[in-house]
Short mmCIF file of C-alpha atoms in Angstrom, two decimals:
data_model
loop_
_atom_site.label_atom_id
_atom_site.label_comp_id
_atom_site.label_asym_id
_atom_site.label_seq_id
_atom_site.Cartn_x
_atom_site.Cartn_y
_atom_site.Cartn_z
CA UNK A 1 -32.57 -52.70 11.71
CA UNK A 2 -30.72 -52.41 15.23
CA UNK A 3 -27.20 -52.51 12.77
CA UNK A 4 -28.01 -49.82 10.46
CA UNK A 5 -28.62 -47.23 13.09
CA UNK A 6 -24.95 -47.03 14.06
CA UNK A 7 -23.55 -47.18 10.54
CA UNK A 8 -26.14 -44.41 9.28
CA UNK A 9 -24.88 -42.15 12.82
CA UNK A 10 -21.07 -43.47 11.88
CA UNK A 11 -22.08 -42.04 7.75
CA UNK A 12 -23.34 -38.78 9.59
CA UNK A 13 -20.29 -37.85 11.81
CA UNK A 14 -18.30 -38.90 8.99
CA UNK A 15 -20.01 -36.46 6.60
CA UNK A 16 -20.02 -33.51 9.25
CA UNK A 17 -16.25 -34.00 9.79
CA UNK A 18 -14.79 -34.45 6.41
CA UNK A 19 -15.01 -30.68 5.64
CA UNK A 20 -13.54 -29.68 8.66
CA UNK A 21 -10.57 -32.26 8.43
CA UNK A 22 -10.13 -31.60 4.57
CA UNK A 23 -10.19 -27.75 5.81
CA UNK A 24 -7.55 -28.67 8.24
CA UNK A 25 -4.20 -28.41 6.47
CA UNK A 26 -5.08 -25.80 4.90
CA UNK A 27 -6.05 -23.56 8.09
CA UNK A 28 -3.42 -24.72 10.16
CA UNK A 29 -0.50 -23.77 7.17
CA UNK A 30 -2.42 -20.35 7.53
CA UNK A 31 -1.79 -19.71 10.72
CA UNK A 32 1.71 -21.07 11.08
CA UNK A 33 2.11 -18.64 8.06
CA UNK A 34 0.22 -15.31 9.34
CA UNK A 35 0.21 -16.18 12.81
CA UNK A 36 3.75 -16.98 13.97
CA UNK A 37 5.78 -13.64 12.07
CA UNK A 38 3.19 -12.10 14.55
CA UNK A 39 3.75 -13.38 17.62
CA UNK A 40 7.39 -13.97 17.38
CA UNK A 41 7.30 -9.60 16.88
CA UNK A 42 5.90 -9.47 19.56
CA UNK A 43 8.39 -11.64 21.17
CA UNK A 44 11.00 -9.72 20.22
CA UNK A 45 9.69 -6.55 20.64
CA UNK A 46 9.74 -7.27 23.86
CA UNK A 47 13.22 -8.19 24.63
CA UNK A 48 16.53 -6.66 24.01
CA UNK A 49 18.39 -9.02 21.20
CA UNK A 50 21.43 -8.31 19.47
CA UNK A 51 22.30 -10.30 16.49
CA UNK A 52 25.26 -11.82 17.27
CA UNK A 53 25.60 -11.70 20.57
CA UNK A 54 26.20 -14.87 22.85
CA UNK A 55 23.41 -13.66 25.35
CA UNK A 56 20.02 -14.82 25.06
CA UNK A 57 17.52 -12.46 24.42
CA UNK A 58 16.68 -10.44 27.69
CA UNK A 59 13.01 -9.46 28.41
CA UNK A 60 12.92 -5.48 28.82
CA UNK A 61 8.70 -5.32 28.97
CA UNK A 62 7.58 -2.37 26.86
CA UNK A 63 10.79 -0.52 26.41
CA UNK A 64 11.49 -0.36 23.18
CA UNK A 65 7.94 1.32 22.84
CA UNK A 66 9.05 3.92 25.27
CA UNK A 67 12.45 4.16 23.18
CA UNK A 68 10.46 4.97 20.10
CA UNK A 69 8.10 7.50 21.98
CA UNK A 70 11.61 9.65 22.93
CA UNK A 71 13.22 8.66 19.14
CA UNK A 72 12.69 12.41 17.10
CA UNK A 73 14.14 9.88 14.00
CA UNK A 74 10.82 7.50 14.82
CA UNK A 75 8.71 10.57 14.44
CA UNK A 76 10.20 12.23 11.74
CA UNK A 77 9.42 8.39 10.12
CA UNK A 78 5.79 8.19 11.15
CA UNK A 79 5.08 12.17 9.79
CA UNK A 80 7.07 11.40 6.39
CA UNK A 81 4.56 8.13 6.19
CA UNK A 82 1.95 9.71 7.18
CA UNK A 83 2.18 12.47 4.15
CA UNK A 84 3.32 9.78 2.02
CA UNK A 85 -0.19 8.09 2.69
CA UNK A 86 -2.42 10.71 2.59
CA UNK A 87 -1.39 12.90 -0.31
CA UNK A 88 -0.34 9.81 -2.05
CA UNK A 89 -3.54 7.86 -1.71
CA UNK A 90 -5.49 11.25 -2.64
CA UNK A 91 -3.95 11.79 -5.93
CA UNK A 92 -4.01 8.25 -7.02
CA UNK A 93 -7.82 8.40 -6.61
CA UNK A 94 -8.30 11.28 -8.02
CA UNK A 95 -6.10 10.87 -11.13
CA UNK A 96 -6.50 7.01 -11.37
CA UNK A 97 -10.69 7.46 -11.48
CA UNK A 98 -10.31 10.07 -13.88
CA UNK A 99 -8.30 8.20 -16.25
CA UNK A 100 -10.18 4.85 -15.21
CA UNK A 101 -13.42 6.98 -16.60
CA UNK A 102 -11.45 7.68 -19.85
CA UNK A 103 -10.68 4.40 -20.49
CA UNK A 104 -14.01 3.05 -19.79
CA UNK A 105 -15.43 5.14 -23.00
CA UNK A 106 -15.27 3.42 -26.29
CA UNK A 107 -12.61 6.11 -27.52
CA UNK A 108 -10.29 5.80 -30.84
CA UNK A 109 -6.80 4.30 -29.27
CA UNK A 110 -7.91 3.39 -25.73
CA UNK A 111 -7.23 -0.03 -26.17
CA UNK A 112 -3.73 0.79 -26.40
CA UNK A 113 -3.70 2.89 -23.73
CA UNK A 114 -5.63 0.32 -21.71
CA UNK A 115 -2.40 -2.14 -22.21
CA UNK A 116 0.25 0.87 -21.63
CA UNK A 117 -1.24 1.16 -18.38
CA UNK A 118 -0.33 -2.06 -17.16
CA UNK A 119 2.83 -1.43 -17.58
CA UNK A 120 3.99 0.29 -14.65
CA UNK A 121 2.23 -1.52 -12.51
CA UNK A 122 3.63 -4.94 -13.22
CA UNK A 123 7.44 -3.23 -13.39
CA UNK A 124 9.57 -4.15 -10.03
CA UNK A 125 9.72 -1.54 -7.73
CA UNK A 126 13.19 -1.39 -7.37
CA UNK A 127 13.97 -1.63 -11.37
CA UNK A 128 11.59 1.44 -11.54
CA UNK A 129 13.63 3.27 -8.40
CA UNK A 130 16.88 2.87 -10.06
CA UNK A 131 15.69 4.40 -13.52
CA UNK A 132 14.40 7.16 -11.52
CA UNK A 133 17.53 7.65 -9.87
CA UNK A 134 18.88 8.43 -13.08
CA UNK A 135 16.40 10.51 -14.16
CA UNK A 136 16.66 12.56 -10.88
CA UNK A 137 20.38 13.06 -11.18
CA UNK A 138 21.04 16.89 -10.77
CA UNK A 139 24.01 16.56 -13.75
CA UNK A 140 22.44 14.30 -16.65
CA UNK A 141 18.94 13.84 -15.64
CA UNK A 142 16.14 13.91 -17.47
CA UNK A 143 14.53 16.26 -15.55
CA UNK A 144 16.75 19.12 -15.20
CA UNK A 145 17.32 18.93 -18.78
CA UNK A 146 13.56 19.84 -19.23
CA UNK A 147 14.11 22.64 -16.58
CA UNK A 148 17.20 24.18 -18.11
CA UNK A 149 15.47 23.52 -21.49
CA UNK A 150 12.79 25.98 -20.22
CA UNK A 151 15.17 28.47 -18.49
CA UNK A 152 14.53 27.42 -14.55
CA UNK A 153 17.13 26.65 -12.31
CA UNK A 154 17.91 22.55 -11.71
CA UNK A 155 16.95 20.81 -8.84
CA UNK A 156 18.62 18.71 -6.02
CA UNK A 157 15.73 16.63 -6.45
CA UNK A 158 16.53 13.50 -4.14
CA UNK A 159 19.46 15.62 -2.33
CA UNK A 160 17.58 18.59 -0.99
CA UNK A 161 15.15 18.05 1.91
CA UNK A 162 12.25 20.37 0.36
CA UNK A 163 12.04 18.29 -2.96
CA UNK A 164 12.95 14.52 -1.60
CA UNK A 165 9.25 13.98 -0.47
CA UNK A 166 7.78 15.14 -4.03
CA UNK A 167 9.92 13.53 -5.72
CA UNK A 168 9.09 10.22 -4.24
CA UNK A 169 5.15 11.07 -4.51
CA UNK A 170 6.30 11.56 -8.31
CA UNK A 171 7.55 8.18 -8.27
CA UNK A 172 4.78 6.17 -6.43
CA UNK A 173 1.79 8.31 -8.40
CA UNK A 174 3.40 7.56 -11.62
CA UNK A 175 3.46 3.80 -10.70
CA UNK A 176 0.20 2.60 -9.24
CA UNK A 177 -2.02 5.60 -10.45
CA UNK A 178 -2.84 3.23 -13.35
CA UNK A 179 -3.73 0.44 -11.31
CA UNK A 180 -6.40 2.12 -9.73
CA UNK A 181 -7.61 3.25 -13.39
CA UNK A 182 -7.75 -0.52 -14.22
CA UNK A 183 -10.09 -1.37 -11.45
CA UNK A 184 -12.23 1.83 -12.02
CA UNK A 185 -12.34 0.89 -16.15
CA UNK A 186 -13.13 -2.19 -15.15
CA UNK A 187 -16.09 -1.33 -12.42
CA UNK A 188 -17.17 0.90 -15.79
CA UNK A 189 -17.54 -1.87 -17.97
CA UNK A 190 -20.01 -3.43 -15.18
CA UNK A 191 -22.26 -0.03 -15.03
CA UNK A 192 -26.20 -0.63 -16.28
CA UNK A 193 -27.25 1.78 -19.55
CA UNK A 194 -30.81 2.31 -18.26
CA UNK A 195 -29.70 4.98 -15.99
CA UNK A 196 -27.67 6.94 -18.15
CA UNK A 197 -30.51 6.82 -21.02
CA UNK A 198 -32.93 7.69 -18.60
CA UNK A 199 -30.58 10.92 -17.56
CA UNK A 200 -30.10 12.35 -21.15
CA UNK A 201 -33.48 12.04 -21.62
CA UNK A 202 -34.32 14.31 -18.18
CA UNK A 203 -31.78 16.65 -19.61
CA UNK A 204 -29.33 16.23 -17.17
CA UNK A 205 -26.12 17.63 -18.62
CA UNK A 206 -22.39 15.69 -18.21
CA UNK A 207 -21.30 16.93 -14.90
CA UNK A 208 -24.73 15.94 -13.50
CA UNK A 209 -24.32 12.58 -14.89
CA UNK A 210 -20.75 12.31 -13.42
CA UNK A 211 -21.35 13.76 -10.42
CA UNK A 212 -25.07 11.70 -9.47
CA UNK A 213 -24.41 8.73 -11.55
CA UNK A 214 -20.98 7.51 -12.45
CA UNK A 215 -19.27 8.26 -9.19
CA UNK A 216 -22.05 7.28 -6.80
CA UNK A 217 -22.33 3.46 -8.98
CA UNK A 218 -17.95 3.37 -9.12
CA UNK A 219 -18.08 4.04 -5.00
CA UNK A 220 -17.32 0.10 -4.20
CA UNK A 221 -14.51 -0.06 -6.92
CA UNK A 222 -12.79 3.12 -5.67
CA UNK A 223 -13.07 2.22 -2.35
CA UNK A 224 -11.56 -1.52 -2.97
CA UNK A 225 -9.03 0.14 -4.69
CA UNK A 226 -8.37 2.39 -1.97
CA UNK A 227 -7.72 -0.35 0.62
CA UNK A 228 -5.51 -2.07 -1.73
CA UNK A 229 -3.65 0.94 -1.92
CA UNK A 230 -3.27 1.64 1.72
CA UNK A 231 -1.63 -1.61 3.08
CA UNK A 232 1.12 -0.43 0.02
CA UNK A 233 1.53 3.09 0.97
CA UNK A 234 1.64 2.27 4.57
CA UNK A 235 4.56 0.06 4.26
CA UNK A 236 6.13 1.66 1.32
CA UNK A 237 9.68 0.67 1.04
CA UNK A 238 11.45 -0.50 -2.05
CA UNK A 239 11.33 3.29 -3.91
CA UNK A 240 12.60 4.87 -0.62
CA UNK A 241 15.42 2.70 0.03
CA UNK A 242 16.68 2.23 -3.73
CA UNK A 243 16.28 6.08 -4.21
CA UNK A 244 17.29 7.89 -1.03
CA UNK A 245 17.64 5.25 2.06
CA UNK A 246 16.11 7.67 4.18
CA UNK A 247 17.82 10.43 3.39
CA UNK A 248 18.77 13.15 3.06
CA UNK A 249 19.01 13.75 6.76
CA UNK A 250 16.37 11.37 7.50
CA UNK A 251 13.80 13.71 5.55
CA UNK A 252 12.51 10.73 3.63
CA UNK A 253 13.14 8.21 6.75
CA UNK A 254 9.84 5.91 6.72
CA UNK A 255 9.20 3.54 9.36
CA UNK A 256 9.85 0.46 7.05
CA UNK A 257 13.50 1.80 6.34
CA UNK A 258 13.68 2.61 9.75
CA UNK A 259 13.04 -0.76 11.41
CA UNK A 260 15.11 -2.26 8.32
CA UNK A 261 18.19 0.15 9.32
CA UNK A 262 17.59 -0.52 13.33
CA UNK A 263 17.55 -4.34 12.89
CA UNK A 264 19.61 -5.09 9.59
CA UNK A 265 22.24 -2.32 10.44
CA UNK A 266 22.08 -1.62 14.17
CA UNK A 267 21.37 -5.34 15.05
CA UNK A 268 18.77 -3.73 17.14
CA UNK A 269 16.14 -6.51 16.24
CA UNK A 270 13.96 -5.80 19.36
CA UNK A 271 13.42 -2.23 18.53
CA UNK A 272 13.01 -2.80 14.80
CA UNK A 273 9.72 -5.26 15.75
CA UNK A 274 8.52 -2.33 17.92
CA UNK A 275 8.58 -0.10 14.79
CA UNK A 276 7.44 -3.01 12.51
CA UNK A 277 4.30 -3.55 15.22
CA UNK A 278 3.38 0.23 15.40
CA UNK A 279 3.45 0.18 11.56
CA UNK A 280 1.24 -2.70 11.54
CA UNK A 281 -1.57 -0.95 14.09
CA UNK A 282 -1.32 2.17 11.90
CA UNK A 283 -2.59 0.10 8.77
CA UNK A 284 -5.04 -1.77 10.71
CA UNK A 285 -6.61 1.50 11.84
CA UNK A 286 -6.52 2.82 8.34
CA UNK A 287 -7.79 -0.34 6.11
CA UNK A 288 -10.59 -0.73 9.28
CA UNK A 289 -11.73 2.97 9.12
CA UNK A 290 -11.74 2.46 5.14
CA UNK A 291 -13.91 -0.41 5.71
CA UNK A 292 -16.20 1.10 7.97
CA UNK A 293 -16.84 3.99 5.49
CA UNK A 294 -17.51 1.03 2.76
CA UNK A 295 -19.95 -0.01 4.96
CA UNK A 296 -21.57 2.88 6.00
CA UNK A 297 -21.70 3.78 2.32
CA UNK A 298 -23.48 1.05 1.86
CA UNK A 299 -21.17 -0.34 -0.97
#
């Protein structure tokens, strides 16, 4: 009896610590993944490094923060994201929930429209910048053929600083719009019938339904889908710099293309992770405030 005690404590750590140590790899690969592009930012947002140059990195404290504070190119960047965010994330909602709603119904031909709306979700970014390139071209492009076809003038539409931003929007909208309608069609297909037979029955008419029912039950889905959609538009960079690089005249300069340009062009790799870092703290704040309104919705 005196020999069994130990064994049966030995059994016991043994069981308490096999999760943790079969958890181990995994955790530590984690944070060697997450953890270190981190830290090493912050590392080099700190210090003045050329690439290239024979002299170690020199620490320099916060001053590449203060460079970006007196950059008008860094906040021309942040106010182009900024838009790009808001009105982009707006629109998507509102256009992917309608269409999500539409494919939810049991309509003749929505279950090919359900598979044409993967489509642009799972094209490359880039692939879809350069077609739209083309399209945009003030000579042959698709567009100002439709605009001459109905009499209007053609557009600079990537040239000309008052269209560059739309034109973009165009781009991004037209692309992830129907991913958000996916997740809402599929958030529909999860929606209970008792409520909806109990509001025909009261009378209510189909605004009422939409307005008290459907949108209050899709709340969680759009809201998923809305955090999805922010980390993107936050760092949006593959339609920028295949279409317009910034341009023109830094009018569609976002902070991704501008850390890219500092630190791939300028060798200014220091600065760049300054950028990168206040990029990063401007999607924290945004996927955190969307989470706190998930939670205060309840959803």
């Amino acid at each position: 009896m005196s020999g069994a005690k130990p064994r049966e404590s030995w059994l016991s750590t043994t069981d308490r610590l096999a999760p943790l140590l079969m958890l181990a790899p995994a955790t530590i690969f984690t944070l060697l993944m997450i953890g270190f592009p981190f830290v090493y930012a912050g590392y080099l947002s700190l210090h003045k490094l050329t690439l290239g140059s024979p002299t170690p990195p020199v620490f320099i404290g916060l001053d590449n923060f203060i460079k970006a504070l007196d950059d008008p190119v860094f906040w021309t960047a942040l106010r182009v994201n900024l838009f790009l965010y808001a009105v982009g994330l707006i629109l998507e909602l509102v256009l992917g929930t309608y269409i999500g709603i539409l494919l939810g119904q049991q309509l003749r031909g929505v279950a090919i429209a359900r598979v044409l709306a993967v489509f642009p979700a799972v094209i490359p970014s880039v692939a879809i910048g350069l077609v739209f390139v083309q399209m945009f071209d003030p000579a042959q492009g698709l567009f100002n053929f439709a605009l001459r076809a109905f009499g209007q003038r053609p557009l600079a539409w990537l040239a000309a600083p008052n269209t560059v931003l739309q034109s973009i929007l165009l781009v991004e909208v037209w692309q992830w719009t129907p991913f958000i309608a996916l997740i809402v069609m599929g958030a529909m297909q999860t929606l209970p019938t008792e409520p909806y037979e109990a509001a025909v029955i009261d009378g209510a008419s189909g605004f009422q339904i939409l307005r008290y029912l459907t949108l209050p039950m899709l709340r969680p889905a759009i809201v998923v889908a809305a955090m999805l959609r922010t980390v993107d538009l936050m760092r949006i960079f593959d339609s920028v710099y295949i279409m317009t690089q910034g341009g023109p005249i830094n009018s569609s300069m976002t902070l991704n293309v501008y850390a890219f340009t500092q630190g791939f062009l300028f060798s200014q790799f220091g600065y760049a992770s300054a950028i990168m870092l206040v990029l990063l703290g401007l999607t924290v704040i945004a996927s955190a405030s969307l989470g706190a309104l998930r939670r205060r919705s309840g959803v």
